Coordinates of C-alpha atoms in Angstrom, one line a residue:
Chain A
X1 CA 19.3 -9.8 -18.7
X2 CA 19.6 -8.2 -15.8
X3 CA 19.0 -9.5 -12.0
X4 CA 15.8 -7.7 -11.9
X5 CA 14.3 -9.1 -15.7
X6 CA 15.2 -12.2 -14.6
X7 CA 13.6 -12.0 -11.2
X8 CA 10.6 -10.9 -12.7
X9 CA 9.8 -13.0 -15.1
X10 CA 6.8 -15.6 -13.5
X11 CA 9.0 -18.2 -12.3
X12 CA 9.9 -18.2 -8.7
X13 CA 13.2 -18.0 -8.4
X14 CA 15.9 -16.7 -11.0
X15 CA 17.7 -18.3 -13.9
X16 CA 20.9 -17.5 -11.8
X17 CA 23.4 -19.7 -10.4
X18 CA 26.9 -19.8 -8.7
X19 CA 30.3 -19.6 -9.9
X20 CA 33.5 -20.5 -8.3
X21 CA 35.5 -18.1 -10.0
X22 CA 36.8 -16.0 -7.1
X23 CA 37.4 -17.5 -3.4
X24 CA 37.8 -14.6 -1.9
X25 CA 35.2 -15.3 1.5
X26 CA 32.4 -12.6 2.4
X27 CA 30.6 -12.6 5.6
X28 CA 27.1 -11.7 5.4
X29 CA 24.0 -10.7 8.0
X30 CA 20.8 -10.8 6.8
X31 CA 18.5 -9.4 8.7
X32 CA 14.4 -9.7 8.3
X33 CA 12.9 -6.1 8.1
X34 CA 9.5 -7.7 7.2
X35 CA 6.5 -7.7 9.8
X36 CA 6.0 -11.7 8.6
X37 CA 8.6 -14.6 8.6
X38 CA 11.1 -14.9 5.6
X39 CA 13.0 -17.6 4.1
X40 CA 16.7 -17.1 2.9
X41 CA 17.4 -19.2 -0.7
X42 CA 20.9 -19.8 -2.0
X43 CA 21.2 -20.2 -5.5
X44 CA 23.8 -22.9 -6.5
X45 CA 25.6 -23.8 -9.7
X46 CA 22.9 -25.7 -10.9
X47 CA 20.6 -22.9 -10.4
X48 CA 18.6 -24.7 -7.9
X49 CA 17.7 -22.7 -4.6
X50 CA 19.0 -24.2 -1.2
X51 CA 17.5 -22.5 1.7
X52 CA 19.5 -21.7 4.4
X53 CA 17.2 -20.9 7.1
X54 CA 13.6 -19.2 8.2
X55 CA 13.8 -15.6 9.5
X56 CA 11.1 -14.4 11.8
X57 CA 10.6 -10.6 12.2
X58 CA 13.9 -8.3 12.7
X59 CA 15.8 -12.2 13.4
X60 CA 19.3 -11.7 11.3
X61 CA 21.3 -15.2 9.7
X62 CA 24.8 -14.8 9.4
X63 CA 26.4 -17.1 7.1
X64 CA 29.8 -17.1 5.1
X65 CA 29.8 -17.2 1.2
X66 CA 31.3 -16.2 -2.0
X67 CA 31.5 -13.6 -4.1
X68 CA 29.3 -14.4 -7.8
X69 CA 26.8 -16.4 -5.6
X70 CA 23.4 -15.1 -5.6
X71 CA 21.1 -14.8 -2.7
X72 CA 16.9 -14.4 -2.7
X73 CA 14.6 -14.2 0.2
X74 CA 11.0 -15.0 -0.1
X75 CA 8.1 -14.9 2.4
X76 CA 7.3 -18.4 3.9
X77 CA 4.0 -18.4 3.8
X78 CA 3.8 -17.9 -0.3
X79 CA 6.9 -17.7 -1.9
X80 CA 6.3 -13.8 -2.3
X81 CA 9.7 -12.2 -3.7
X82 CA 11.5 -9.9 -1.6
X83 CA 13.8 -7.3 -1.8
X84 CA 17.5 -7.7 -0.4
X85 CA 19.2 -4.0 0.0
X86 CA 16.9 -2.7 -2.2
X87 CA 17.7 -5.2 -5.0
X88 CA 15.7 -8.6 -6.7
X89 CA 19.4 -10.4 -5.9
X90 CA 22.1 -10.1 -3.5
X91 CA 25.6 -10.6 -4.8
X92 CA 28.1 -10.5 -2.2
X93 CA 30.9 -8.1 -3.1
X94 CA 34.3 -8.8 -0.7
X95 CA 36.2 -6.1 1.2
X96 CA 39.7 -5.1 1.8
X97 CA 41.8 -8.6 2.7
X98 CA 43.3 -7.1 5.7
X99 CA 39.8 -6.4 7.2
X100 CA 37.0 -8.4 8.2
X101 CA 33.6 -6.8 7.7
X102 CA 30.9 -8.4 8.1
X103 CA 28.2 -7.4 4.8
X104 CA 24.8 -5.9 6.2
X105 CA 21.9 -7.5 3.6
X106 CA 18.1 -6.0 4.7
X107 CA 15.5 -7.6 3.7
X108 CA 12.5 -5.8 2.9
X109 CA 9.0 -6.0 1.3
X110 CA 7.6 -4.4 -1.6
X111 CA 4.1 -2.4 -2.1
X112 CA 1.9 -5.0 -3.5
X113 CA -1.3 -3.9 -5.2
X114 CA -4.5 -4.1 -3.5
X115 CA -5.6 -6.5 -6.0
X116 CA -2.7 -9.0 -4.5
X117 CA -3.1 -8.3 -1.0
X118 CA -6.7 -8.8 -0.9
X119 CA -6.5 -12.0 -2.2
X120 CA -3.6 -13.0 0.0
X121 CA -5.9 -12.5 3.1
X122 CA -8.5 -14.0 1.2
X123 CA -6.3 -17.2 1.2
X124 CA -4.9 -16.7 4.8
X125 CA -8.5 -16.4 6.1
X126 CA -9.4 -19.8 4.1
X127 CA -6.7 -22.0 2.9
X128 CA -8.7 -24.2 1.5
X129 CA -10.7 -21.9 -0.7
X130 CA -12.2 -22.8 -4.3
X131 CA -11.8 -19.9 -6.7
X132 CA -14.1 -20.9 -8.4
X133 CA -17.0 -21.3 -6.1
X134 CA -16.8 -17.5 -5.4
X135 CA -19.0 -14.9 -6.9
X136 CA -16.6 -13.3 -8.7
X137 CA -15.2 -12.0 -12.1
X138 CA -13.3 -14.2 -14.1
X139 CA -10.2 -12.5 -13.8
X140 CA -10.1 -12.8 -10.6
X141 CA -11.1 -16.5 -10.0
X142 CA -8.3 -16.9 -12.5
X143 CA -5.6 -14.6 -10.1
X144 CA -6.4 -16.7 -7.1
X145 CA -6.6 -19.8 -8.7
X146 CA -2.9 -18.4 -10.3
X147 CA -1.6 -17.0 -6.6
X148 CA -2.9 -20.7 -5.0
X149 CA -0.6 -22.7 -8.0
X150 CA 2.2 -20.6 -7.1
X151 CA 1.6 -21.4 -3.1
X152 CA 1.7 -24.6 -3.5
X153 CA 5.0 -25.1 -6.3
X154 CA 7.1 -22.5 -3.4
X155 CA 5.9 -25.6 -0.9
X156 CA 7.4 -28.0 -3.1
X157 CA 10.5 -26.6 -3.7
X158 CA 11.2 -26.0 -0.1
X159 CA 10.4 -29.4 0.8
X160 CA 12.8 -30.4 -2.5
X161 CA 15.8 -28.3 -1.1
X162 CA 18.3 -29.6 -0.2
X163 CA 19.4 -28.3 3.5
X164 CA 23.2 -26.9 3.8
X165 CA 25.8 -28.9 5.5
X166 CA 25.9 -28.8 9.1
X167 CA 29.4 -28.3 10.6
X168 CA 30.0 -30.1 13.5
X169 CA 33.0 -29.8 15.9
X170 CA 35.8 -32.1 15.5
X171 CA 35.9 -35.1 17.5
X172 CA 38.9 -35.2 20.3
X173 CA 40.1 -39.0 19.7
X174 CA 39.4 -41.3 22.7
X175 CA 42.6 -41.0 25.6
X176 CA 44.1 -44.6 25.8
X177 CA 44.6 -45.5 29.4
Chain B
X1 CA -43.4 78.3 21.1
X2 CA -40.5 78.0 19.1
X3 CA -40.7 76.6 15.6
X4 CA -38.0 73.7 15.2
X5 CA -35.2 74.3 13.0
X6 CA -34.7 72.9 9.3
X7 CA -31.5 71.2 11.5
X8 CA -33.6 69.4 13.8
X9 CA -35.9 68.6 11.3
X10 CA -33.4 67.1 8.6
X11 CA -32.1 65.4 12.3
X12 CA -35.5 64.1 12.6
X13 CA -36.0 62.6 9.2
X14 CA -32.9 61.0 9.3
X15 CA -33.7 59.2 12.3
X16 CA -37.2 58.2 10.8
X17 CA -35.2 56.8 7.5
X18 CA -32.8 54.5 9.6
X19 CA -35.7 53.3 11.6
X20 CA -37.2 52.5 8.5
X21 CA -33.9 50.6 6.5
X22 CA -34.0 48.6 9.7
X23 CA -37.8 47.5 9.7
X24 CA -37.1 46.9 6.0
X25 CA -33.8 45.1 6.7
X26 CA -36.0 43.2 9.6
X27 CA -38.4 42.4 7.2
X28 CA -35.7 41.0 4.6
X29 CA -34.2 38.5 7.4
X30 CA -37.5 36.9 8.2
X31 CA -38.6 36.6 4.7
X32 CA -35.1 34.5 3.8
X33 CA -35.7 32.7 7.4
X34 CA -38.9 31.4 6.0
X35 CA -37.4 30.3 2.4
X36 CA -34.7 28.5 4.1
X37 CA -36.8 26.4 6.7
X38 CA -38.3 26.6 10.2
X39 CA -35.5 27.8 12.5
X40 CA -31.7 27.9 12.1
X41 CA -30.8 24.5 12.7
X42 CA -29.2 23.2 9.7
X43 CA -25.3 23.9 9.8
X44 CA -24.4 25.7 6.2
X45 CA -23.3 23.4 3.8
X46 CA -19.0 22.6 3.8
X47 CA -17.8 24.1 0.4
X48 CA -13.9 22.9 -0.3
X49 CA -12.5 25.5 -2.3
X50 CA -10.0 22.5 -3.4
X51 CA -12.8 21.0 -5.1
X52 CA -13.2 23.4 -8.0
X53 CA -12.1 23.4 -11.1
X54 CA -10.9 21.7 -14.0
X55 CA -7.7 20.5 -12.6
X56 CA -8.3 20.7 -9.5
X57 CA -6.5 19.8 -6.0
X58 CA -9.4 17.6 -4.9
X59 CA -11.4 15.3 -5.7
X60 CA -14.7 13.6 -3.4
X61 CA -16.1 9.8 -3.8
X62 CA -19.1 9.3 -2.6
X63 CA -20.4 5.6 -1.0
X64 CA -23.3 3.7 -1.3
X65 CA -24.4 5.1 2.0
X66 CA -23.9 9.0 1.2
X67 CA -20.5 9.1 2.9
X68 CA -18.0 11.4 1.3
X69 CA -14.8 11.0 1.0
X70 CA -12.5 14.1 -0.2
X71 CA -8.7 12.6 -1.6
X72 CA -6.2 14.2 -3.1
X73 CA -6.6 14.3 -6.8
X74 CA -3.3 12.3 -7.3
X75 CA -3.9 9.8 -4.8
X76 CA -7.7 9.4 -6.9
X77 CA -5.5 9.3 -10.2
X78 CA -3.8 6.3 -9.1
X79 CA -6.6 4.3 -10.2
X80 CA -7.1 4.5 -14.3
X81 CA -10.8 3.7 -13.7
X82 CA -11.1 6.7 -11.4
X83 CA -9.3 8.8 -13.9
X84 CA -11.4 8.5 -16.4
X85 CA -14.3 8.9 -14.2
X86 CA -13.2 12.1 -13.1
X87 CA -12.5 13.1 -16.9
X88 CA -15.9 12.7 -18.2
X89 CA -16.0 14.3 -22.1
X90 CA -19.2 16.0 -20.7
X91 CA -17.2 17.7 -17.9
X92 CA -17.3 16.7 -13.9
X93 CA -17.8 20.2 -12.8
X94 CA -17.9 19.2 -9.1
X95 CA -15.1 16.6 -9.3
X96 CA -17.2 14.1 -7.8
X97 CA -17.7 10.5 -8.3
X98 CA -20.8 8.8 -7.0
X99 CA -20.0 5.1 -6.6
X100 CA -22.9 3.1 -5.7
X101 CA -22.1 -0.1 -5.4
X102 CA -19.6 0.1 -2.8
X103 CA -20.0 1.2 0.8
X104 CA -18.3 3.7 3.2
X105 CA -16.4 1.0 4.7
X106 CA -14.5 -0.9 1.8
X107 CA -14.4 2.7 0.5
X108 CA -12.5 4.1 3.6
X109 CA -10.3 1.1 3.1
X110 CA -9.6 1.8 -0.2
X111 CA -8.5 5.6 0.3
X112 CA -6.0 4.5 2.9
X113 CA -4.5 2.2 0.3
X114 CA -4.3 5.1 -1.9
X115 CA -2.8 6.9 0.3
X116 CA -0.4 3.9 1.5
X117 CA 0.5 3.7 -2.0
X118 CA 1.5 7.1 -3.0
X119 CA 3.9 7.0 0.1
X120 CA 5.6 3.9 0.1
X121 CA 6.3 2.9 -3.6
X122 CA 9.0 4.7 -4.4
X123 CA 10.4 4.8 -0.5
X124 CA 13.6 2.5 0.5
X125 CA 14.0 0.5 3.3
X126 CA 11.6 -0.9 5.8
X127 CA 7.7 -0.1 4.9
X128 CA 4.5 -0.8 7.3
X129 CA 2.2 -3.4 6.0
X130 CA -1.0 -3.0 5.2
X131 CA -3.4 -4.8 7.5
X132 CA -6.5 -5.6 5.6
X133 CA -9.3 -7.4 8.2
X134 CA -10.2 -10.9 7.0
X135 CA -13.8 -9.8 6.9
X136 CA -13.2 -7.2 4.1
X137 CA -11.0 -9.2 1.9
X138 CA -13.4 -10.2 -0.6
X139 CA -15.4 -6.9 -0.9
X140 CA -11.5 -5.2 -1.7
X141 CA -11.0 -7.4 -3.7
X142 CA -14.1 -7.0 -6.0
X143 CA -12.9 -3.2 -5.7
X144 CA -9.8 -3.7 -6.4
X145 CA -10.5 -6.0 -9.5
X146 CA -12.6 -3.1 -11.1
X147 CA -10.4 -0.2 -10.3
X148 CA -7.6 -1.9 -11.3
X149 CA -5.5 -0.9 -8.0

């Protein structure tokens, strides 16, 4: 299955996870090419996301990782998948050993349908909206109600995950007097 | 006295014809100035040559409230629902599609997403969001739901 089919599928994030198979270090910048705020999501060996930070508009991360571990980015305020050089998934690939490069990764958005975005602003303009209390078709009291689940599991999971670890200088020991 | 010519009269009559042509061409003018309504007021009538035709380049949606929107055929085709609508098996001569239950507004809104569409889906890189006002969200979205766009 490709990166795509399994980014697709109606989960949130990919069936995809990290391997340690090659150590070989890759410097990355992502930069945010969206007009809204965008969250960057590792995805580690367990296949669980861990995000590594909130992008606001044309704000880059730059961050050090492996080759055969994934990268997503998703918008903040639903979860909405996002496109990382053009692709579902971002696999860092390393450069030549003598040279350090430091990997460009863009992300952009993708041309949702009408159907999407007008429900989006729907929910912006009322976050507490009841699907069903509005006049209108089925189908479409069932897409909100479906676009308001999926809200609210992306919440969740970014309040589950786990934050990276935070490198801190080293300590100079105490000078004995 | 002299007796005019047979030059100056054939000048003569010819001068009496053309005066006539022109009281009957007069004649002509007022009587189509009288079908068509008291004074010359009303601009003529806009005819797209685009519009014609089976297949052809253009095709105009019409709002609740008589405004008329003329889009690209392809941009129109975008929608299945419109398709068909514009494919009727009795013919749509004029290629028009009178949609009366939505007004110019949402329908102005929903040409520029057509439009938006047909340029960005298949472009790379960075792309310009759509802004949809908060007051219009549900009425595209009604629109949306039933021309599946």
């Amino acid at each position: 299955m490709s990166d795509e089919e399994s980014d697709n599928d109606n989960g949130l994030f990919p069936n995809l996870g990290s391997t340690n198979t090659d150590s070989r270090e890759v410097r990355v910048r992502f930069v945010n090419r969206c007009p809204y705020p965008v969250d960057v999501f590792w995805l580690s060996s367990e296949k669980k996301p861990t995000k590594f930070g909130t992008l606001r508009q044309k704000q880059f991360l730059d961050i050090r990782t492996y080759k055969n571990h994934p990268w997503v980015a998703r918008r903040s305020f639903d979860g909405f998948k996002l496109k990382l050089n053009e692709k579902a998934v971002f696999w860092p690939q390393p450069g030549s050993p003598n040279v350090i490069v430091r990997t460009y990764c863009f992300i952009t958005a993708k041309v949702l349908s009408l159907k999407e975005m007008a429900s989006r602003s729907l929910v912006i303009q009322n976050p507490a909206i009841v699907p069903e209390d509005l006049s209108l078709p089925r189908d479409l009291q069932f897409d909100i109600r479906g676009f308001l689940d999926k809200k609210k599991e992306y919440s969740e999971i970014v309040c589950r995950s786990i934050p990276p670890p935070v490198r801190r200088p080293p300590q100079s020991p105490p000078s004995s007097q | 006295m002299t007796e005019p010519s047979e030059r100056e009269f054939k000048k003569l009559n010819l001068v009496e014809e053309d005066k006539e042509k022109e009281a009957e061409e007069e004649a002509e003018n007022e009587d189509e100035e009288e079908k068509s309504g008291e004074g010359t007021s009303s601009p003529p009538p806009i005819h797209y040559p685009g519009l014609l035709g089976e297949n052809s380049e253009y095709v105009k949606l019409v709002s609740n409230d008589n405004h008329e929107f003329v889009i690209r055929r392809e941009l129109a085709e975008i929608s299945k629902v419109l398709k068909e609508m514009l494919r009727t098996p009795g013919g749509n001569g004029s290629n028009t599609v009178y949609l009366h239950m939505i007004n110019s507004r949402t329908l102005s809104k929903m040409c520029n997403y057509l439009s938006y569409h047909k340029q960005y889906l298949k472009k790379e890189g960075e792309i310009e969001p759509f802004e949809i006002d908060p007051r219009d969200g549900y009425e595209l979205l009604l629109v949306a739901g039933f021309f599946e766009i």
